Amino acid sequence: MNVDVINRRAAIRRLLFIAGGTLLLPACYRQSGQATIELSNLEIDEEQENLLAELVETIIPSSDTSGGKELLLHLFVLKMVDDCHSPEDQKAFTAGLASFSTYVREQTGEDFMKLGVDKRVAFLASLQETENEEVKRFYAMTKRRTIQGYTNSKYVMTDLKKYELVPGRYNGYFKMA
């Protein structure tokens, strides 16, 4: 009779790996349909949040500096609209977000997510002349809050801006004329 005996430490280790995996696995496959952050006044689903993330990334693309998606500016936009805008603005934002994807499909024939970067930028530039006030107002709010979130982000304030107090640093070797 050949019985494999497992020691207690190995059994506990395997049990912890299995328990950790069962707790971690649902977080890897987030398909809840809900927004990532809790909003009290806006009703946003996961697909709309992803669309907003791509829109923010198009407004502030990543290059040698961090972009809008990497800085999670779409969450900043959602939170600011949810907390700081009037109920009329919030309704206009959700209506504009809902009609944005259909408007893009009507104008370009493709989804915004599938458009190339150049086509996205050209489409957003064409929104200035559109007659669709719903989409225009949504884009104006999104762009304003995206820029505000970027300029006030920790990344920009600590890594990009070099702030010196007025009148500036003292240079004892500056030559006077």
CSV table of N, CA and C in Angstrom, one decimal:
chain,number,residue,atom,x,y,z
A,1,MET,N,0.8,-1.2,0.0
A,1,MET,CA,0.0,0.0,0.0
A,1,MET,C,0.9,1.2,0.0
A,2,ASN,N,0.8,2.0,-1.1
A,2,ASN,CA,1.6,3.2,-1.2
A,2,ASN,C,0.7,4.5,-1.0
A,3,VAL,N,0.9,5.1,0.1
A,3,VAL,CA,0.1,6.3,0.5
A,3,VAL,C,1.1,7.5,0.5
A,4,ASP,N,0.7,8.5,-0.3
A,4,ASP,CA,1.5,9.7,-0.3
A,4,ASP,C,1.0,10.6,0.9
A,5,VAL,N,1.9,11.0,1.7
A,5,VAL,CA,1.6,11.8,2.8
A,5,VAL,C,2.0,13.2,2.5
A,6,ILE,N,1.1,14.1,2.7
A,6,ILE,CA,1.4,15.5,2.5
A,6,ILE,C,1.5,16.2,3.9
A,7,ASN,N,2.5,17.0,4.0
A,7,ASN,CA,2.7,17.6,5.3
A,7,ASN,C,1.8,18.8,5.5
A,8,ARG,N,1.6,19.2,6.7
A,8,ARG,CA,0.6,20.2,7.1
A,8,ARG,C,0.9,21.6,6.4
A,9,ARG,N,2.2,22.0,6.3
A,9,ARG,CA,2.5,23.3,5.8
A,9,ARG,C,2.2,23.3,4.3
A,10,ALA,N,2.5,22.3,3.5
A,10,ALA,CA,2.1,22.2,2.1
A,10,ALA,C,0.6,22.3,1.9
A,11,ALA,N,-0.1,21.6,2.8
A,11,ALA,CA,-1.6,21.6,2.7
A,11,ALA,C,-2.2,23.0,2.9
A,12,ILE,N,-1.6,23.7,3.9
A,12,ILE,CA,-2.1,25.0,4.3
A,12,ILE,C,-1.7,26.0,3.1
A,13,ARG,N,-0.5,25.9,2.6
A,13,ARG,CA,-0.1,26.7,1.5
A,13,ARG,C,-1.0,26.5,0.3
A,14,ARG,N,-1.3,25.3,-0.1
A,14,ARG,CA,-2.2,25.1,-1.2
A,14,ARG,C,-3.6,25.6,-1.0
A,15,LEU,N,-4.1,25.4,0.3
A,15,LEU,CA,-5.4,25.9,0.6
A,15,LEU,C,-5.5,27.5,0.5
A,16,LEU,N,-4.4,28.1,0.9
A,16,LEU,CA,-4.4,29.6,0.8
A,16,LEU,C,-4.3,30.0,-0.6
A,17,PHE,N,-3.5,29.3,-1.5
A,17,PHE,CA,-3.5,29.7,-2.9
A,17,PHE,C,-4.9,29.5,-3.5
A,18,ILE,N,-5.6,28.5,-3.2
A,18,ILE,CA,-6.9,28.3,-3.8
A,18,ILE,C,-7.9,29.4,-3.3
A,19,ALA,N,-7.8,29.7,-2.0
A,19,ALA,CA,-8.7,30.7,-1.4
A,19,ALA,C,-8.4,32.1,-2.0
A,20,GLY,N,-7.1,32.4,-2.1
A,20,GLY,CA,-6.7,33.7,-2.7
A,20,GLY,C,-7.2,33.8,-4.2
A,21,GLY,N,-7.0,32.7,-4.9
A,21,GLY,CA,-7.4,32.7,-6.3
A,21,GLY,C,-8.9,32.9,-6.5
A,22,THR,N,-9.7,32.3,-5.6
A,22,THR,CA,-11.2,32.4,-5.7
A,22,THR,C,-11.6,33.8,-5.3
A,23,LEU,N,-10.8,34.5,-4.5
A,23,LEU,CA,-11.2,35.9,-4.2
A,23,LEU,C,-10.7,36.9,-5.2
A,24,LEU,N,-9.6,36.6,-5.9
A,24,LEU,CA,-9.0,37.5,-6.9
A,24,LEU,C,-9.6,37.3,-8.3
A,25,LEU,N,-10.0,36.1,-8.6
A,25,LEU,CA,-10.5,35.9,-10.0
A,25,LEU,C,-11.7,36.7,-10.4
A,26,PRO,N,-12.7,37.0,-9.6
A,26,PRO,CA,-13.8,37.8,-10.0
A,26,PRO,C,-13.4,39.2,-10.3
A,27,ALA,N,-12.4,39.7,-9.6
A,27,ALA,CA,-11.9,41.1,-9.9
A,27,ALA,C,-11.2,41.2,-11.3
A,28,CYS,N,-10.7,40.1,-11.8
A,28,CYS,CA,-10.0,40.1,-13.1
A,28,CYS,C,-11.0,40.2,-14.2
A,29,TYR,N,-12.2,39.6,-14.0
A,29,TYR,CA,-13.2,39.6,-15.0
A,29,TYR,C,-14.4,40.5,-14.7
A,30,ARG,N,-14.2,41.8,-14.6
A,30,ARG,CA,-15.2,42.7,-14.3
A,30,ARG,C,-16.2,42.9,-15.4
A,31,GLN,N,-17.3,42.3,-15.3
A,31,GLN,CA,-18.4,42.5,-16.3
A,31,GLN,C,-19.7,42.8,-15.6
A,32,SER,N,-19.6,43.7,-14.6
A,32,SER,CA,-20.8,44.0,-13.8
A,32,SER,C,-21.8,44.9,-14.6
A,33,GLY,N,-21.2,45.7,-15.5
A,33,GLY,CA,-22.0,46.6,-16.3
A,33,GLY,C,-22.2,48.0,-15.5
A,34,GLN,N,-21.6,48.1,-14.3
A,34,GLN,CA,-21.7,49.3,-13.5
A,34,GLN,C,-20.4,50.1,-13.7
A,35,ALA,N,-20.5,51.4,-13.4
A,35,ALA,CA,-19.3,52.3,-13.5
A,35,ALA,C,-18.4,51.9,-12.4
A,36,THR,N,-17.1,52.2,-12.6
A,36,THR,CA,-16.0,51.9,-11.6
A,36,THR,C,-16.2,52.6,-10.3
A,37,ILE,N,-16.6,53.9,-10.3
A,37,ILE,CA,-16.8,54.6,-9.1
A,37,ILE,C,-18.3,54.8,-8.8
A,38,GLU,N,-18.6,55.1,-7.5
A,38,GLU,CA,-19.9,55.3,-7.1
A,38,GLU,C,-20.4,56.7,-7.4
A,39,LEU,N,-21.5,56.8,-8.1
A,39,LEU,CA,-22.0,58.1,-8.5
A,39,LEU,C,-23.4,58.2,-7.8
A,40,SER,N,-23.7,59.4,-7.3
A,40,SER,CA,-25.0,59.5,-6.7
A,40,SER,C,-26.1,60.1,-7.6
A,41,ASN,N,-25.7,60.9,-8.6
A,41,ASN,CA,-26.7,61.5,-9.5
A,41,ASN,C,-26.7,61.0,-10.9
A,42,LEU,N,-25.6,60.4,-11.4
A,42,LEU,CA,-25.5,59.9,-12.7
A,42,LEU,C,-25.7,58.4,-12.8
A,43,GLU,N,-26.3,58.0,-13.9
A,43,GLU,CA,-26.5,56.6,-14.2
A,43,GLU,C,-25.6,56.3,-15.4
A,44,ILE,N,-24.4,55.7,-15.2
A,44,ILE,CA,-23.5,55.4,-16.2
A,44,ILE,C,-23.2,53.9,-16.2
A,45,ASP,N,-23.2,53.3,-17.3
A,45,ASP,CA,-22.8,51.8,-17.3
A,45,ASP,C,-21.4,51.7,-17.8
A,46,GLU,N,-20.9,50.5,-17.8
A,46,GLU,CA,-19.5,50.2,-18.1
A,46,GLU,C,-19.1,50.5,-19.5
A,47,GLU,N,-20.0,50.3,-20.4
A,47,GLU,CA,-19.7,50.6,-21.8
A,47,GLU,C,-19.6,52.1,-22.0
A,48,GLN,N,-20.4,52.9,-21.4
A,48,GLN,CA,-20.3,54.4,-21.5
A,48,GLN,C,-19.1,54.9,-20.8
A,49,GLU,N,-18.7,54.2,-19.7
A,49,GLU,CA,-17.4,54.6,-19.0
A,49,GLU,C,-16.2,54.4,-19.9
A,50,ASN,N,-16.2,53.2,-20.6
A,50,ASN,CA,-15.1,52.9,-21.5
A,50,ASN,C,-15.1,53.9,-22.7
A,51,LEU,N,-16.3,54.3,-23.2
A,51,LEU,CA,-16.3,55.3,-24.3
A,51,LEU,C,-15.8,56.6,-23.8
A,52,LEU,N,-16.1,57.0,-22.6
A,52,LEU,CA,-15.6,58.3,-22.0
A,52,LEU,C,-14.1,58.2,-21.8
A,53,ALA,N,-13.6,57.0,-21.4
A,53,ALA,CA,-12.1,56.9,-21.2
A,53,ALA,C,-11.4,57.1,-22.6
A,54,GLU,N,-12.0,56.5,-23.7
A,54,GLU,CA,-11.4,56.7,-25.0
A,54,GLU,C,-11.5,58.2,-25.4
A,55,LEU,N,-12.5,58.8,-25.1
A,55,LEU,CA,-12.7,60.2,-25.5
A,55,LEU,C,-11.7,61.1,-24.7
A,56,VAL,N,-11.5,60.8,-23.5
A,56,VAL,CA,-10.5,61.6,-22.6
A,56,VAL,C,-9.1,61.3,-23.2
A,57,GLU,N,-8.8,60.0,-23.5
A,57,GLU,CA,-7.5,59.7,-24.1
A,57,GLU,C,-7.3,60.4,-25.4
A,58,THR,N,-8.3,60.6,-26.2
A,58,THR,CA,-8.2,61.4,-27.4
A,58,THR,C,-7.9,62.9,-27.2
A,59,ILE,N,-8.6,63.4,-26.2
A,59,ILE,CA,-8.3,64.8,-25.8
A,59,ILE,C,-6.9,65.0,-25.3
A,60,ILE,N,-6.5,64.2,-24.4
A,60,ILE,CA,-5.1,64.3,-23.9
A,60,ILE,C,-4.4,62.9,-24.1
A,61,PRO,N,-3.8,62.7,-25.3
A,61,PRO,CA,-3.2,61.4,-25.6
A,61,PRO,C,-1.9,61.2,-24.8
A,62,SER,N,-1.5,60.0,-24.6
A,62,SER,CA,-0.3,59.7,-23.9
A,62,SER,C,0.8,59.7,-25.0
A,63,SER,N,1.9,60.3,-24.6
A,63,SER,CA,3.2,60.3,-25.4
A,63,SER,C,4.3,60.0,-24.4
A,64,ASP,N,5.3,60.9,-24.4
A,64,ASP,CA,6.3,60.8,-23.3
A,64,ASP,C,5.8,61.2,-22.0
A,65,THR,N,4.6,61.8,-21.9
A,65,THR,CA,3.9,62.1,-20.7
A,65,THR,C,2.7,61.2,-20.6
A,66,SER,N,2.1,61.2,-19.4
A,66,SER,CA,0.9,60.3,-19.2
A,66,SER,C,-0.3,61.0,-19.9
A,67,GLY,N,-1.1,60.1,-20.4
A,67,GLY,CA,-2.3,60.6,-21.0
A,67,GLY,C,-3.6,60.5,-20.1
A,68,GLY,N,-4.7,60.8,-20.7
A,68,GLY,CA,-5.9,60.9,-20.0
A,68,GLY,C,-6.4,59.6,-19.4
A,69,LYS,N,-6.2,58.5,-20.1
A,69,LYS,CA,-6.7,57.2,-19.6
A,69,LYS,C,-5.8,56.7,-18.5
A,70,GLU,N,-4.5,57.0,-18.6
A,70,GLU,CA,-3.6,56.5,-17.6
A,70,GLU,C,-3.7,57.3,-16.3
A,71,LEU,N,-4.1,58.6,-16.4
A,71,LEU,CA,-4.4,59.4,-15.2
A,71,LEU,C,-5.8,59.2,-14.7
A,72,LEU,N,-6.6,58.4,-15.3
A,72,LEU,CA,-8.0,58.1,-14.9
A,72,LEU,C,-8.8,59.4,-14.9
A,73,LEU,N,-8.6,60.2,-15.9
A,73,LEU,CA,-9.4,61.5,-16.0
A,73,LEU,C,-10.8,61.3,-16.3
A,74,HIS,N,-11.2,60.2,-16.9
A,74,HIS,CA,-12.6,59.9,-17.2
A,74,HIS,C,-13.4,59.8,-15.9
A,75,LEU,N,-12.7,59.2,-14.8
A,75,LEU,CA,-13.4,59.1,-13.5
A,75,LEU,C,-13.5,60.5,-12.9
A,76,PHE,N,-12.5,61.3,-13.1
A,76,PHE,CA,-12.5,62.7,-12.6
A,76,PHE,C,-13.7,63.4,-13.2
A,77,VAL,N,-13.9,63.3,-14.5
A,77,VAL,CA,-14.9,64.0,-15.2
A,77,VAL,C,-16.3,63.5,-14.7
A,78,LEU,N,-16.4,62.2,-14.5
A,78,LEU,CA,-17.7,61.7,-14.0
A,78,LEU,C,-18.0,62.2,-12.6
A,79,LYS,N,-17.0,62.2,-11.7
A,79,LYS,CA,-17.2,62.7,-10.4
A,79,LYS,C,-17.5,64.2,-10.3
A,80,MET,N,-16.8,64.9,-11.1
A,80,MET,CA,-17.0,66.4,-11.1
A,80,MET,C,-18.4,66.7,-11.6
A,81,VAL,N,-18.9,66.0,-12.7
A,81,VAL,CA,-20.2,66.3,-13.2
A,81,VAL,C,-21.2,65.8,-12.2
A,82,ASP,N,-21.0,64.7,-11.5
A,82,ASP,CA,-21.9,64.2,-10.5
A,82,ASP,C,-22.0,65.1,-9.3
A,83,ASP,N,-20.9,65.7,-8.9
A,83,ASP,CA,-20.9,66.4,-7.6
A,83,ASP,C,-21.1,67.9,-7.8
A,84,CYS,N,-20.6,68.5,-8.9
A,84,CYS,CA,-20.5,70.0,-9.0
A,84,CYS,C,-21.4,70.6,-10.0
A,85,HIS,N,-22.1,69.8,-10.9
A,85,HIS,CA,-22.9,70.4,-11.9
A,85,HIS,C,-24.4,70.4,-11.4
A,86,SER,N,-25.2,71.2,-12.0
A,86,SER,CA,-26.6,71.3,-11.7
A,86,SER,C,-27.3,70.1,-12.2
A,87,PRO,N,-28.5,69.8,-11.7
A,87,PRO,CA,-29.2,68.6,-12.3
A,87,PRO,C,-29.5,68.7,-13.8
A,88,GLU,N,-29.7,69.9,-14.3
A,88,GLU,CA,-29.9,70.1,-15.7
A,88,GLU,C,-28.7,69.7,-16.5
A,89,ASP,N,-27.5,70.1,-16.0
A,89,ASP,CA,-26.2,69.8,-16.6
A,89,ASP,C,-26.0,68.3,-16.6
A,90,GLN,N,-26.4,67.7,-15.5
A,90,GLN,CA,-26.2,66.2,-15.3
A,90,GLN,C,-27.0,65.5,-16.3
A,91,LYS,N,-28.3,65.9,-16.5
A,91,LYS,CA,-29.2,65.3,-17.5
A,91,LYS,C,-28.6,65.5,-18.9
A,92,ALA,N,-28.1,66.7,-19.2
A,92,ALA,CA,-27.6,67.0,-20.5
A,92,ALA,C,-26.3,66.1,-20.7
A,93,PHE,N,-25.5,65.9,-19.7
A,93,PHE,CA,-24.3,65.1,-19.8
A,93,PHE,C,-24.7,63.7,-20.1
A,94,THR,N,-25.6,63.1,-19.4
A,94,THR,CA,-26.0,61.7,-19.6
A,94,THR,C,-26.7,61.5,-21.0
A,95,ALA,N,-27.5,62.5,-21.4
A,95,ALA,CA,-28.1,62.4,-22.7
A,95,ALA,C,-27.1,62.6,-23.8
A,96,GLY,N,-26.2,63.5,-23.6
A,96,GLY,CA,-25.1,63.6,-24.6
A,96,GLY,C,-24.2,62.4,-24.7
A,97,LEU,N,-23.9,61.8,-23.6
A,97,LEU,CA,-23.1,60.6,-23.6
A,97,LEU,C,-23.8,59.5,-24.3
A,98,ALA,N,-25.1,59.4,-24.1
A,98,ALA,CA,-25.9,58.3,-24.7
A,98,ALA,C,-26.0,58.5,-26.2
A,99,SER,N,-26.1,59.8,-26.6
A,99,SER,CA,-26.3,60.1,-28.1
A,99,SER,C,-25.0,60.3,-28.8
A,100,PHE,N,-23.9,60.4,-28.1
A,100,PHE,CA,-22.5,60.6,-28.7
A,100,PHE,C,-22.2,59.4,-29.6
A,101,SER,N,-22.3,58.2,-29.1
A,101,SER,CA,-21.9,57.0,-29.9
A,101,SER,C,-22.8,56.9,-31.2
A,102,THR,N,-24.1,57.2,-31.1
A,102,THR,CA,-24.9,57.1,-32.3
A,102,THR,C,-24.6,58.2,-33.2
A,103,TYR,N,-24.2,59.4,-32.7
A,103,TYR,CA,-23.9,60.5,-33.6
A,103,TYR,C,-22.6,60.2,-34.3
A,104,VAL,N,-21.6,59.6,-33.6
A,104,VAL,CA,-20.3,59.3,-34.3
A,104,VAL,C,-20.6,58.2,-35.4
A,105,ARG,N,-21.5,57.2,-35.1
A,105,ARG,CA,-21.8,56.2,-36.1
A,105,ARG,C,-22.5,56.8,-37.3
A,106,GLU,N,-23.4,57.8,-37.1
A,106,GLU,CA,-24.0,58.5,-38.2
A,106,GLU,C,-23.1,59.3,-39.1
A,107,GLN,N,-22.1,59.9,-38.4
A,107,GLN,CA,-21.2,60.8,-39.2
A,107,GLN,C,-20.0,60.1,-39.8
A,108,THR,N,-19.5,59.0,-39.2
A,108,THR,CA,-18.3,58.4,-39.7
A,108,THR,C,-18.6,57.0,-40.2
A,109,GLY,N,-19.7,56.3,-39.8
A,109,GLY,CA,-20.0,55.0,-40.2
A,109,GLY,C,-19.3,53.9,-39.3
A,110,GLU,N,-18.6,54.3,-38.3
A,110,GLU,CA,-17.9,53.4,-37.4
A,110,GLU,C,-18.1,53.9,-35.9
A,111,ASP,N,-17.9,52.9,-35.0
A,111,ASP,CA,-17.9,53.3,-33.6
A,111,ASP,C,-16.7,54.1,-33.3
A,112,PHE,N,-16.8,55.0,-32.3
A,112,PHE,CA,-15.7,55.8,-31.8
A,112,PHE,C,-14.5,55.0,-31.4
A,113,MET,N,-14.8,53.9,-30.7
A,113,MET,CA,-13.8,53.0,-30.2
A,113,MET,C,-12.9,52.4,-31.3
A,114,LYS,N,-13.5,52.2,-32.5
A,114,LYS,CA,-12.8,51.6,-33.6
A,114,LYS,C,-12.2,52.6,-34.5
A,115,LEU,N,-12.4,53.8,-34.4
A,115,LEU,CA,-11.8,54.9,-35.2
A,115,LEU,C,-10.3,55.0,-34.9
A,116,GLY,N,-9.5,55.3,-35.9
A,116,GLY,CA,-8.1,55.6,-35.7
A,116,GLY,C,-7.9,56.9,-35.0
A,117,VAL,N,-6.7,57.2,-34.5
A,117,VAL,CA,-6.5,58.4,-33.7
A,117,VAL,C,-6.7,59.6,-34.6
A,118,ASP,N,-6.3,59.6,-35.8
A,118,ASP,CA,-6.4,60.8,-36.7
A,118,ASP,C,-7.9,61.1,-37.0
A,119,LYS,N,-8.7,60.0,-37.2
A,119,LYS,CA,-10.1,60.2,-37.5
A,119,LYS,C,-10.8,60.7,-36.2
A,120,ARG,N,-10.4,60.2,-35.0
A,120,ARG,CA,-11.0,60.7,-33.8
A,120,ARG,C,-10.7,62.2,-33.6
A,121,VAL,N,-9.5,62.6,-33.8
A,121,VAL,CA,-9.2,64.0,-33.6
A,121,VAL,C,-9.9,64.9,-34.7
A,122,ALA,N,-10.0,64.4,-35.9
A,122,ALA,CA,-10.8,65.2,-36.9
A,122,ALA,C,-12.3,65.2,-36.5
A,123,PHE,N,-12.8,64.2,-36.0
A,123,PHE,CA,-14.2,64.2,-35.6
A,123,PHE,C,-14.4,65.1,-34.5
A,124,LEU,N,-13.6,65.1,-33.5
A,124,LEU,CA,-13.7,66.0,-32.4
A,124,LEU,C,-13.6,67.5,-32.8
A,125,ALA,N,-12.7,67.7,-33.8
A,125,ALA,CA,-12.6,69.1,-34.3
A,125,ALA,C,-13.9,69.5,-35.0
A,126,SER,N,-14.5,68.6,-35.7
A,126,SER,CA,-15.8,68.9,-36.4
A,126,SER,C,-17.0,69.1,-35.5
A,127,LEU,N,-16.8,68.8,-34.2
A,127,LEU,CA,-17.9,69.0,-33.3
A,127,LEU,C,-18.2,70.5,-33.0
A,128,GLN,N,-17.3,71.3,-33.3
A,128,GLN,CA,-17.4,72.8,-33.1
A,128,GLN,C,-18.5,73.3,-34.0
A,129,GLU,N,-18.7,72.7,-35.2
A,129,GLU,CA,-19.7,73.2,-36.1
A,129,GLU,C,-20.9,72.4,-36.2
A,130,THR,N,-21.1,71.5,-35.3
A,130,THR,CA,-22.3,70.6,-35.4
A,130,THR,C,-23.6,71.3,-34.9
A,131,GLU,N,-24.7,70.9,-35.4
A,131,GLU,CA,-26.0,71.5,-35.0
A,131,GLU,C,-26.6,70.6,-33.8
A,132,ASN,N,-26.0,69.5,-33.5
A,132,ASN,CA,-26.5,68.6,-32.5
A,132,ASN,C,-26.0,69.2,-31.1
A,133,GLU,N,-26.9,70.0,-30.5
A,133,GLU,CA,-26.6,70.7,-29.2
A,133,GLU,C,-26.3,69.8,-28.1
A,134,GLU,N,-27.0,68.6,-28.1
A,134,GLU,CA,-26.8,67.6,-27.0
A,134,GLU,C,-25.4,67.1,-27.0
A,135,VAL,N,-24.9,66.7,-28.1
A,135,VAL,CA,-23.5,66.2,-28.2
A,135,VAL,C,-22.5,67.3,-28.0
A,136,LYS,N,-22.8,68.5,-28.5
A,136,LYS,CA,-21.9,69.7,-28.4
A,136,LYS,C,-21.8,70.0,-26.9
A,137,ARG,N,-22.8,70.1,-26.2
A,137,ARG,CA,-22.8,70.4,-24.8
A,137,ARG,C,-22.1,69.4,-24.0
A,138,PHE,N,-22.3,68.1,-24.3
A,138,PHE,CA,-21.6,67.0,-23.6
A,138,PHE,C,-20.1,67.1,-23.8
A,139,TYR,N,-19.7,67.3,-25.1
A,139,TYR,CA,-18.3,67.4,-25.4
A,139,TYR,C,-17.6,68.6,-24.7
A,140,ALA,N,-18.3,69.7,-24.6
A,140,ALA,CA,-17.8,70.9,-24.0
A,140,ALA,C,-17.5,70.7,-22.5
A,141,MET,N,-18.5,70.0,-21.8
A,141,MET,CA,-18.3,69.7,-20.4
A,141,MET,C,-17.2,68.7,-20.2
A,142,THR,N,-17.1,67.7,-21.1
A,142,THR,CA,-16.1,66.7,-20.9
A,142,THR,C,-14.7,67.3,-21.2
A,143,LYS,N,-14.6,68.1,-22.2
A,143,LYS,CA,-13.3,68.7,-22.5
A,143,LYS,C,-12.8,69.6,-21.4
A,144,ARG,N,-13.8,70.4,-20.9
A,144,ARG,CA,-13.4,71.4,-19.8
A,144,ARG,C,-12.9,70.6,-18.5
A,145,ARG,N,-13.7,69.6,-18.1
A,145,ARG,CA,-13.3,68.9,-16.9
A,145,ARG,C,-12.1,68.0,-17.1
A,146,THR,N,-11.8,67.5,-18.4
A,146,THR,CA,-10.6,66.8,-18.7
A,146,THR,C,-9.4,67.6,-18.5
A,147,ILE,N,-9.4,68.8,-19.1
A,147,ILE,CA,-8.3,69.7,-19.0
A,147,ILE,C,-8.1,70.2,-17.5
A,148,GLN,N,-9.2,70.4,-16.8
A,148,GLN,CA,-9.1,70.8,-15.4
A,148,GLN,C,-8.4,69.6,-14.6
A,149,GLY,N,-8.9,68.4,-14.8
A,149,GLY,CA,-8.3,67.3,-14.1
A,149,GLY,C,-6.9,67.0,-14.5
A,150,TYR,N,-6.5,67.3,-15.7
A,150,TYR,CA,-5.1,67.1,-16.1
A,150,TYR,C,-4.2,68.1,-15.5
A,151,THR,N,-4.6,69.4,-15.5
A,151,THR,CA,-3.7,70.4,-15.0
A,151,THR,C,-3.7,70.4,-13.5
A,152,ASN,N,-4.6,69.8,-12.8
A,152,ASN,CA,-4.6,69.7,-11.4
A,152,ASN,C,-4.2,68.4,-10.9
A,153,SER,N,-3.8,67.5,-11.8
A,153,SER,CA,-3.4,66.1,-11.3
A,153,SER,C,-2.1,66.1,-10.6
A,154,LYS,N,-1.9,65.1,-9.8
A,154,LYS,CA,-0.6,65.0,-9.0
A,154,LYS,C,0.6,64.9,-10.0
A,155,TYR,N,0.4,64.2,-11.1
A,155,TYR,CA,1.4,64.0,-12.1
A,155,TYR,C,1.9,65.3,-12.6
A,156,VAL,N,1.0,66.2,-13.0
A,156,VAL,CA,1.3,67.5,-13.6
A,156,VAL,C,1.9,68.4,-12.6
A,157,MET,N,1.3,68.4,-11.4
A,157,MET,CA,1.7,69.4,-10.4
A,157,MET,C,3.1,69.0,-9.8
A,158,THR,N,3.4,67.7,-9.7
A,158,THR,CA,4.7,67.4,-9.1
A,158,THR,C,5.8,67.1,-10.1
A,159,ASP,N,5.5,66.5,-11.3
A,159,ASP,CA,6.5,66.1,-12.2
A,159,ASP,C,6.7,67.0,-13.4
A,160,LEU,N,5.7,67.7,-13.8
A,160,LEU,CA,5.8,68.6,-15.0
A,160,LEU,C,6.1,70.1,-14.7
A,161,LYS,N,5.4,70.6,-13.7
A,161,LYS,CA,5.5,72.0,-13.4
A,161,LYS,C,6.7,72.2,-12.4
A,162,LYS,N,7.5,73.1,-12.8
A,162,LYS,CA,8.6,73.5,-11.9
A,162,LYS,C,8.3,74.9,-11.4
A,163,TYR,N,7.8,75.0,-10.2
A,163,TYR,CA,7.3,76.3,-9.6
A,163,TYR,C,8.4,76.9,-8.8
A,164,GLU,N,8.6,78.2,-9.1
A,164,GLU,CA,9.5,79.0,-8.3
A,164,GLU,C,8.8,80.2,-7.7
A,165,LEU,N,9.1,80.5,-6.5
A,165,LEU,CA,8.4,81.7,-5.9
A,165,LEU,C,8.9,83.0,-6.6
A,166,VAL,N,8.0,83.9,-6.6
A,166,VAL,CA,8.4,85.2,-7.1
A,166,VAL,C,9.3,85.9,-6.2
A,167,PRO,N,10.3,86.6,-6.5
A,167,PRO,CA,10.8,87.0,-7.9
A,167,PRO,C,11.6,86.0,-8.6
A,168,GLY,N,11.8,84.8,-8.1
A,168,GLY,CA,12.6,83.8,-8.7
A,168,GLY,C,13.8,83.5,-7.9
A,169,ARG,N,14.7,82.6,-8.4
A,169,ARG,CA,15.9,82.3,-7.6
A,169,ARG,C,16.9,83.4,-7.7
A,170,TYR,N,17.7,83.5,-6.7
A,170,TYR,CA,18.8,84.5,-6.6
A,170,TYR,C,20.0,84.0,-7.4
A,171,ASN,N,20.5,84.8,-8.3
A,171,ASN,CA,21.7,84.5,-9.0
A,171,ASN,C,22.7,85.6,-8.7
A,172,GLY,N,23.7,85.3,-7.9
A,172,GLY,CA,24.7,86.3,-7.5
A,172,GLY,C,25.7,86.6,-8.6
A,173,TYR,N,25.8,85.7,-9.6
A,173,TYR,CA,26.7,86.0,-10.7
A,173,TYR,C,26.1,86.6,-11.9
A,174,PHE,N,24.9,87.1,-11.8
A,174,PHE,CA,24.2,87.7,-13.0
A,174,PHE,C,24.9,89.0,-13.3
A,175,LYS,N,25.3,89.2,-14.6
A,175,LYS,CA,26.0,90.3,-15.0
A,175,LYS,C,25.1,91.5,-15.3
A,176,MET,N,25.3,92.6,-14.8
A,176,MET,CA,24.5,93.8,-15.0
A,176,MET,C,25.1,94.6,-16.2
A,177,ALA,N,24.3,95.2,-17.0
A,177,ALA,CA,24.8,96.0,-18.1
A,177,ALA,C,25.1,97.4,-17.6
